[in-house]
Short mmCIF file of C-alpha atoms in Angstrom, two decimals:
data_model
loop_
_atom_site.label_atom_id
_atom_site.label_comp_id
_atom_site.label_asym_id
_atom_site.label_seq_id
_atom_site.Cartn_x
_atom_site.Cartn_y
_atom_site.Cartn_z
CA UNK H 855 -7.50 -26.80 32.14
CA UNK H 856 -8.40 -23.26 31.13
CA UNK H 857 -5.53 -21.03 30.11
CA UNK H 858 -5.41 -17.67 31.88
CA UNK H 859 -4.48 -14.67 29.77
CA UNK H 860 -2.92 -11.37 30.87
CA UNK H 861 -3.79 -8.43 28.63
CA UNK H 862 -0.92 -6.54 26.99
CA UNK H 863 -2.03 -2.93 26.72
CA UNK H 864 -0.02 -2.17 23.59
CA UNK H 865 -1.73 -5.03 21.77
CA UNK H 866 -5.13 -3.67 22.69
CA UNK H 867 -4.10 -0.27 21.39
CA UNK H 868 -2.74 -1.83 18.18
CA UNK H 869 -6.02 -3.62 17.43
CA UNK H 870 -8.09 -0.57 18.32
CA UNK H 871 -6.08 1.77 16.10
CA UNK H 872 -6.16 -0.69 13.19
CA UNK H 873 -9.95 -0.31 13.18
CA UNK H 874 -9.69 3.47 13.61
CA UNK H 875 -11.83 3.33 16.75
CA UNK H 876 -11.65 5.73 19.67
CA UNK H 877 -11.28 4.73 23.30
CA UNK H 878 -14.90 5.74 23.83
CA UNK H 879 -16.17 3.61 20.92
CA UNK H 880 -14.38 0.51 22.17
CA UNK H 881 -15.58 1.16 25.71
CA UNK H 882 -19.20 1.44 24.60
CA UNK H 883 -18.90 -1.81 22.63
CA UNK H 884 -17.78 -3.77 25.71
CA UNK H 885 -19.79 -1.91 28.35
CA UNK H 886 -16.88 0.03 29.85
CA UNK H 887 -15.82 3.65 30.14
CA UNK H 888 -13.31 5.46 27.98
CA UNK H 889 -11.11 5.91 31.04
CA UNK H 890 -11.11 2.19 31.78
CA UNK H 891 -10.02 1.25 28.24
CA UNK H 892 -7.25 3.83 28.44
CA UNK H 893 -6.10 2.35 31.77
CA UNK H 894 -6.03 -1.10 30.18
CA UNK H 895 -3.85 0.21 27.35
CA UNK H 896 -1.41 1.90 29.73
CA UNK H 897 -1.30 -1.08 32.10
CA UNK H 898 -2.73 0.90 35.00
CA UNK H 899 -5.47 -1.70 35.40
CA UNK H 900 -5.77 -5.40 34.64
CA UNK H 901 -8.54 -6.94 32.56
CA UNK H 902 -10.69 -9.86 33.61
CA UNK H 903 -10.81 -12.94 31.40
CA UNK H 904 -14.37 -11.99 30.43
CA UNK H 905 -13.26 -8.48 29.41
CA UNK H 906 -10.37 -9.86 27.33
CA UNK H 907 -12.78 -12.16 25.50
CA UNK H 908 -15.19 -9.27 24.88
CA UNK H 909 -12.43 -7.01 23.55
CA UNK H 910 -11.14 -9.78 21.28
CA UNK H 911 -14.62 -10.30 19.85
CA UNK H 912 -15.19 -6.59 19.22
CA UNK H 913 -11.78 -6.04 17.60
CA UNK H 914 -11.69 -9.15 15.41
CA UNK H 915 -8.66 -10.73 17.07
CA UNK H 916 -8.06 -13.67 19.38
CA UNK H 917 -7.39 -13.55 23.10
CA UNK H 918 -3.86 -14.75 22.32
CA UNK H 919 -3.33 -11.67 20.14
CA UNK H 920 -4.27 -9.33 22.98
CA UNK H 921 -2.00 -11.11 25.41
CA UNK H 922 1.31 -11.31 23.57
CA UNK H 923 3.76 -8.70 22.38
CA UNK H 924 4.11 -8.09 18.64
CA UNK H 925 7.83 -8.61 17.90
CA UNK H 926 8.31 -5.49 15.78
CA UNK H 927 5.99 -2.59 15.04
CA UNK H 928 6.13 -0.43 11.91
CA UNK H 929 7.84 2.86 12.72
CA UNK H 930 6.94 6.18 11.05
CA UNK H 931 10.30 6.40 9.26
CA UNK H 932 9.57 3.03 7.62
CA UNK H 933 6.27 4.23 6.16
CA UNK H 934 6.10 6.42 3.05
CA UNK H 935 2.76 8.14 2.52
CA UNK H 936 1.33 9.55 -0.67
CA UNK H 937 -1.60 11.85 0.02
CA UNK H 938 -2.57 15.24 1.37
CA UNK H 939 -0.07 16.84 3.70
CA UNK H 940 -2.83 17.73 6.19
CA UNK H 941 -3.46 14.08 7.05
CA UNK H 942 -4.82 13.69 10.61
CA UNK H 943 -2.57 11.94 13.13
CA UNK H 944 -5.36 9.41 13.70
CA UNK H 945 -5.11 8.24 10.06
CA UNK H 946 -1.34 7.85 10.37
CA UNK H 947 -1.78 5.79 13.55
CA UNK H 948 -4.39 3.61 11.84
CA UNK H 949 -2.11 2.94 8.88
CA UNK H 950 0.87 2.09 11.09
CA UNK H 951 -1.26 -0.29 13.18
CA UNK H 952 -2.66 -2.13 10.16
CA UNK H 953 0.78 -2.24 8.60
CA UNK H 954 2.22 -3.85 11.73
CA UNK H 955 -0.48 -6.54 11.73
CA UNK H 956 -0.17 -7.19 7.98
CA UNK H 957 3.60 -7.41 8.37
CA UNK H 958 3.20 -10.13 11.03
CA UNK H 959 0.75 -12.01 8.81
CA UNK H 960 3.16 -11.77 5.88
CA UNK H 961 6.02 -13.18 7.96
CA UNK H 962 3.85 -16.13 9.00
CA UNK H 963 2.83 -16.66 5.37
CA UNK H 964 6.45 -16.59 4.25
CA UNK H 965 7.34 -19.35 6.72
CA UNK H 966 4.87 -21.59 4.91
CA UNK H 967 5.27 -20.64 1.25
CA UNK H 968 8.13 -19.68 -1.04
CA UNK H 969 7.48 -16.03 -1.90
CA UNK H 970 9.60 -14.13 -4.45
CA UNK H 971 12.94 -12.94 -3.08
CA UNK H 972 13.00 -9.27 -2.10
CA UNK H 973 15.01 -7.54 -4.80
CA UNK H 974 14.83 -3.73 -4.65
CA UNK H 975 18.03 -1.83 -5.50
CA UNK H 976 19.26 0.80 -3.05
CA UNK H 977 20.05 4.02 -4.97
CA UNK H 978 20.32 7.24 -2.91
CA UNK H 979 19.73 10.46 -4.86
CA UNK H 980 20.35 14.18 -4.49
CA UNK H 981 19.70 15.89 -7.82
CA UNK H 982 17.15 15.62 -10.62
CA UNK H 983 19.81 14.00 -12.77
CA UNK H 984 20.38 11.43 -10.02
CA UNK H 985 16.68 10.58 -10.10
CA UNK H 986 16.60 10.14 -13.88
CA UNK H 987 19.61 7.82 -13.64
CA UNK H 988 18.09 5.92 -10.69
CA UNK H 989 14.98 5.20 -12.76
CA UNK H 990 17.13 4.03 -15.67
CA UNK H 991 19.24 1.83 -13.38
CA UNK H 992 16.15 0.29 -11.75
CA UNK H 993 14.72 -0.60 -15.17
CA UNK H 994 17.94 -2.28 -16.19
CA UNK H 995 18.27 -3.98 -12.79
CA UNK H 996 14.90 -5.64 -13.32
CA UNK H 997 15.44 -6.39 -17.01
CA UNK H 998 12.69 -4.04 -18.21
CA UNK H 999 14.62 -2.44 -21.05
CA UNK H 1000 15.67 1.17 -21.27
CA UNK H 1001 13.01 2.85 -23.40
CA UNK H 1002 9.79 0.84 -23.84
CA UNK H 1003 6.44 0.79 -21.99
CA UNK H 1004 6.14 -1.39 -18.89
CA UNK H 1005 3.52 -4.09 -19.43
CA UNK H 1006 2.42 -4.33 -15.78
CA UNK H 1007 3.65 -2.09 -12.97
CA UNK H 1008 1.94 -4.43 -10.50
CA UNK H 1009 4.02 -7.37 -11.74
CA UNK H 1010 7.20 -5.31 -11.45
CA UNK H 1011 6.82 -4.61 -7.73
CA UNK H 1012 5.42 -8.05 -6.90
CA UNK H 1013 8.20 -9.83 -8.81
CA UNK H 1014 10.63 -7.73 -6.75
CA UNK H 1015 9.08 -9.23 -3.62
CA UNK H 1016 6.67 -6.51 -2.48
CA UNK H 1017 3.22 -7.34 -1.11
CA UNK H 1018 0.52 -5.12 -2.67
CA UNK H 1019 -2.94 -4.77 -1.15
CA UNK H 1020 -5.76 -2.28 -0.60
CA UNK H 1021 -7.19 -0.66 2.51
CA UNK H 1022 -10.41 0.49 0.86
CA UNK H 1023 -11.88 2.27 3.88
CA UNK H 1024 -8.97 4.64 4.44
CA UNK H 1025 -9.41 8.39 4.25
CA UNK H 1026 -9.14 10.00 0.82
CA UNK H 1027 -6.21 11.89 2.30
CA UNK H 1028 -4.06 8.79 1.75
CA UNK H 1029 -3.74 7.72 -1.90
CA UNK H 1030 -1.08 5.10 -1.24
CA UNK H 1031 1.77 4.27 1.09
CA UNK H 1032 4.63 1.82 1.33
CA UNK H 1033 6.36 0.19 4.27
CA UNK H 1034 10.07 -0.45 4.04
CA UNK H 1035 10.14 -3.70 5.99
CA UNK H 1036 12.15 -6.87 5.41
CA UNK H 1037 9.48 -7.64 2.82
CA UNK H 1038 8.14 -4.30 1.53
CA UNK H 1039 4.41 -3.72 1.62
CA UNK H 1040 2.60 -1.31 -0.71
CA UNK H 1041 -0.97 -0.33 0.12
CA UNK H 1042 -3.38 1.70 -1.98
CA UNK H 1043 -6.61 3.18 -0.71
CA UNK H 1044 -8.89 2.27 -3.61
CA UNK H 1045 -9.40 -0.17 -6.46
CA UNK H 1046 -11.51 2.39 -8.32
CA UNK H 1047 -8.86 4.77 -9.60
CA UNK H 1048 -7.69 4.83 -13.19
CA UNK H 1049 -4.90 2.65 -14.53
CA UNK H 1050 -2.69 5.67 -15.13
CA UNK H 1051 -3.02 6.88 -11.57
CA UNK H 1052 -2.60 3.35 -10.17
CA UNK H 1053 0.62 2.73 -12.10
CA UNK H 1054 1.97 6.13 -11.10
CA UNK H 1055 1.19 5.43 -7.43
CA UNK H 1056 3.00 2.08 -7.60
CA UNK H 1057 6.00 3.65 -9.33
CA UNK H 1058 5.98 6.48 -6.77
CA UNK H 1059 6.12 4.02 -3.87
CA UNK H 1060 8.74 2.03 -5.74
CA UNK H 1061 10.80 5.23 -5.87
CA UNK H 1062 10.59 5.63 -2.10
CA UNK H 1063 11.70 2.03 -1.54
CA UNK H 1064 14.66 2.49 -3.91
CA UNK H 1065 15.79 6.04 -3.08
CA UNK H 1066 14.71 6.65 0.52
CA UNK H 1067 15.72 3.62 2.55
CA UNK H 1068 15.96 4.73 6.17
CA UNK H 1069 14.90 8.27 5.26
CA UNK H 1070 11.91 10.02 6.85
CA UNK H 1071 9.70 11.05 3.92
CA UNK H 1072 6.51 13.07 3.55
CA UNK H 1073 8.14 16.46 3.02
CA UNK H 1074 8.05 18.34 -0.27
CA UNK H 1075 11.58 17.31 -1.28
CA UNK H 1076 11.14 13.55 -0.92
CA UNK H 1077 7.64 13.61 -2.43
CA UNK H 1078 8.88 15.53 -5.46
CA UNK H 1079 11.76 13.08 -5.82
CA UNK H 1080 9.35 10.12 -5.81
CA UNK H 1081 7.12 11.91 -8.32
CA UNK H 1082 10.07 12.52 -10.63
CA UNK H 1083 11.17 8.89 -10.27
CA UNK H 1084 7.68 7.59 -11.10
CA UNK H 1085 7.52 9.62 -14.30
CA UNK H 1086 11.05 8.67 -15.32
CA UNK H 1087 10.50 4.99 -14.57
CA UNK H 1088 7.25 4.76 -16.53
CA UNK H 1089 8.29 7.05 -19.41
CA UNK H 1090 12.12 7.06 -19.69
CA UNK H 1091 13.96 10.18 -20.76
CA UNK H 1092 15.19 8.74 -24.06
CA UNK H 1093 11.62 7.80 -25.05
CA UNK H 1094 10.22 11.20 -24.04
CA UNK H 1095 12.82 13.01 -26.14
CA UNK H 1096 11.97 10.74 -29.06
CA UNK H 1097 8.16 10.67 -28.87
CA UNK H 1098 6.88 13.80 -27.13
CA UNK H 1099 5.08 16.12 -29.62
CA UNK H 1100 6.94 19.40 -30.10
CA UNK H 1101 5.37 22.72 -30.96
CA UNK H 1102 6.22 26.31 -30.23
CA UNK H 1103 2.52 27.17 -30.06
CA UNK H 1104 -0.55 24.93 -29.62
CA UNK H 1105 -0.29 21.67 -27.66
CA UNK H 1106 -1.05 18.58 -29.73
CA UNK H 1107 -3.65 16.92 -27.51
CA UNK H 1108 -4.35 14.12 -29.97
CA UNK H 1109 -0.69 13.09 -29.84
CA UNK H 1110 -0.66 13.32 -26.05
CA UNK H 1111 -3.66 11.02 -25.73
CA UNK H 1112 -1.97 8.58 -28.10
CA UNK H 1113 1.01 8.58 -25.72
CA UNK H 1114 -1.36 7.97 -22.82
CA UNK H 1115 -2.73 4.82 -24.44
CA UNK H 1116 0.76 3.63 -25.40
CA UNK H 1117 2.54 4.28 -22.09
CA UNK H 1118 -0.47 3.68 -19.77
CA UNK H 1119 0.04 6.98 -17.97
CA UNK H 1120 -2.19 9.94 -17.27
CA UNK H 1121 -1.87 12.85 -19.69
CA UNK H 1122 -1.14 15.03 -16.70
CA UNK H 1123 1.91 12.93 -15.83
CA UNK H 1124 3.02 12.92 -19.47
CA UNK H 1125 2.77 16.71 -19.60
CA UNK H 1126 4.89 16.88 -16.46
CA UNK H 1127 7.55 14.73 -18.12
CA UNK H 1128 7.63 17.16 -21.06
CA UNK H 1129 8.06 20.06 -18.66
CA UNK H 1130 10.70 18.34 -16.50
CA UNK H 1131 12.81 17.59 -19.58
CA UNK H 1132 12.51 21.08 -21.05
CA UNK H 1133 10.27 20.23 -24.01
CA UNK H 1134 7.37 22.30 -22.67
CA UNK H 1135 7.98 25.86 -21.50
CA UNK H 1136 6.60 27.00 -18.14
CA UNK H 1137 3.84 28.88 -20.00
CA UNK H 1138 2.89 25.80 -22.05
CA UNK H 1139 2.89 23.62 -18.95
CA UNK H 1140 0.63 26.05 -17.12
CA UNK H 1141 -1.71 26.33 -20.12
CA UNK H 1142 -1.94 22.54 -20.42
CA UNK H 1143 -2.92 22.11 -16.77
CA UNK H 1144 -5.51 24.87 -17.01
CA UNK H 1145 -6.99 23.08 -20.03
CA UNK H 1146 -7.28 19.83 -18.07
CA UNK H 1147 -9.02 21.63 -15.20
CA UNK H 1148 -11.44 23.53 -17.46
CA UNK H 1149 -12.40 20.36 -19.33
CA UNK H 1150 -13.07 18.47 -16.08
CA UNK H 1151 -10.01 16.24 -16.40
CA UNK H 1152 -8.16 17.16 -13.23
CA UNK H 1153 -9.12 13.77 -11.71
CA UNK H 1154 -10.86 11.76 -14.43
CA UNK H 1155 -9.30 12.03 -17.88
CA UNK H 1156 -10.37 11.14 -21.37
CA UNK H 1157 -9.70 7.43 -22.12
CA UNK H 1158 -9.47 6.48 -18.44
CA UNK H 1159 -12.25 3.97 -19.11
CA UNK H 1160 -10.81 2.74 -22.40
CA UNK H 1161 -10.90 -1.10 -22.70
CA UNK H 1162 -7.14 -1.08 -23.24
CA UNK H 1163 -6.63 0.56 -19.80
CA UNK H 1164 -7.94 -1.97 -17.22
CA UNK H 1165 -6.73 -1.50 -13.65
CA UNK H 1166 -3.97 -3.97 -12.69
CA UNK H 1167 -4.90 -6.42 -9.94
CA UNK H 1168 -2.55 -7.49 -7.13
CA UNK H 1169 -1.82 -11.20 -7.29
CA UNK H 1170 0.96 -12.17 -4.88
CA UNK H 1171 -0.88 -11.86 -1.55
CA UNK H 1172 -4.21 -13.18 -2.86
CA UNK H 1173 -2.59 -16.14 -4.63
CA UNK H 1174 -0.46 -16.96 -1.58
CA UNK H 1175 -3.50 -16.94 0.72
CA UNK H 1176 -5.40 -19.15 -1.72
CA UNK H 1177 -2.43 -21.50 -1.95
CA UNK H 1178 -2.67 -22.07 1.80
CA UNK H 1179 -5.72 -24.23 1.12
CA UNK H 1180 -3.45 -26.66 -0.70
CA UNK H 1181 -0.84 -26.67 2.07
CA UNK H 1182 -3.10 -27.48 5.03
CA UNK H 1183 -6.72 -28.54 5.37
CA UNK H 1184 -7.40 -25.45 7.47
CA UNK H 1185 -5.46 -23.27 5.03
CA UNK H 1186 -5.72 -19.58 5.74
CA UNK H 1187 -7.41 -20.23 9.10
CA UNK H 1188 -4.24 -21.87 10.43
CA UNK H 1189 -2.31 -18.78 9.30
CA UNK H 1190 -4.83 -16.44 10.92
CA UNK H 1191 -4.77 -18.41 14.16
CA UNK H 1192 -0.98 -18.23 14.37
CA UNK H 1193 -1.07 -14.45 14.02
CA UNK H 1194 -4.07 -14.07 16.34
CA UNK H 1195 -6.55 -12.76 13.79
CA UNK H 1196 -10.26 -13.53 13.68
CA UNK H 1197 -12.50 -12.92 10.69
CA UNK H 1198 -12.86 -9.16 11.15
CA UNK H 1199 -9.19 -8.23 11.44
CA UNK H 1200 -8.07 -10.76 8.83
CA UNK H 1201 -10.32 -9.21 6.18
CA UNK H 1202 -9.42 -5.70 7.31
CA UNK H 1203 -5.69 -6.16 6.65
CA UNK H 1204 -5.78 -8.56 3.67
CA UNK H 1205 -8.84 -7.34 1.80
CA UNK H 1206 -10.21 -10.89 1.48
CA UNK H 1207 -12.57 -12.77 3.81
CA UNK H 1208 -11.34 -15.62 5.97
CA UNK H 1209 -12.61 -18.89 4.45
CA UNK H 1210 -15.21 -20.75 6.55
CA UNK H 1211 -14.19 -23.75 8.62
CA UNK H 1212 -14.64 -27.13 6.91
CA UNK H 1213 -17.90 -28.83 7.92
CA UNK H 1214 -16.09 -31.42 10.08
CA UNK H 1215 -14.60 -28.62 12.21
CA UNK H 1216 -17.71 -26.47 12.27
CA UNK H 1217 -19.99 -29.25 13.54
CA UNK H 1218 -17.48 -30.44 16.13
CA UNK H 1219 -16.60 -33.76 14.47
CA UNK H 1220 -12.94 -32.69 14.44
CA UNK H 1221 -11.37 -30.47 17.09
CA UNK H 1222 -8.11 -28.63 16.22
CA UNK H 1223 -5.31 -29.44 18.63
CA UNK H 1224 -3.98 -26.44 20.57
CA UNK H 1225 -0.81 -26.93 22.63
CA UNK H 1226 -1.33 -25.91 26.24
CA UNK H 1227 -5.09 -26.34 26.24
CA UNK H 1228 -7.79 -23.67 26.06
#
């Protein structure tokens, strides 16, 4: 018996937005008009079984995905963006759609494997002093010590239960973002950035998850708070007051680069810490930033490519997906099937390709059992 599917318009929209495709682009791919795809999404028209299959193929999902309701979508107030303020609404919609799908995949993964317990403290803040103390409390909460360099910022957030991944094809207007879900998700836009910038981004998102639970972020106030937290978490106040080079005149660049290599931070962020804590005057801070711009270091700094500064790699999601192979002979494919993802969407939201079917399944020797028939 062949199962009949009824298209759920919101699911079609979710898959379309995750790819960043327009109504017209999807329509062209399946031989339909823009207006028809829009009517499918709004429920004004029904889709034939052939159209559902075509849409599923184009969008990298299964027919089941397009015909069931996702239990819980990621809302804007649960998503903290780091990037340019002039981000197009289409990019925001794309991020929220991918986040919703990745969240569903993560929940299915968690039902199969024992992932680290989610363990982020909740510390609301109001003042700069509150932020400094929140960073100190978070370090102590996670047993990181009060005044030494953090070995791996990636390990910190993953040990606290967050999933970290990359959406490499996102606009440059989004550096990173986090989703405050039952299991937090942190996404960065590129693997190619420097270690200093990567660690700062992770600490910035960590700040949102700690300080801004249930708070709509993206404004200047909350972004500045997360920036201050990131600097304070990576380079605590007591260490800055002890180690930052002091001079009433010229800035000691050699000493600042030594701090960069020790604390695994950008010099720009270190300079900001000196300014925030009153070691650098406004004039010195301005002069230092002008120097970085004039020497071509506004984005790529000296020692960014130093062998002691390799970019930290996410491990939790990748290792968990690989572990699925040891749990079930279909491994990640069983996980993808449960969440309704085919090869295209699976790789889009996880950053890794879906492993091929074992030979016995591919050549038809073994047929997976599906309750209800197909």
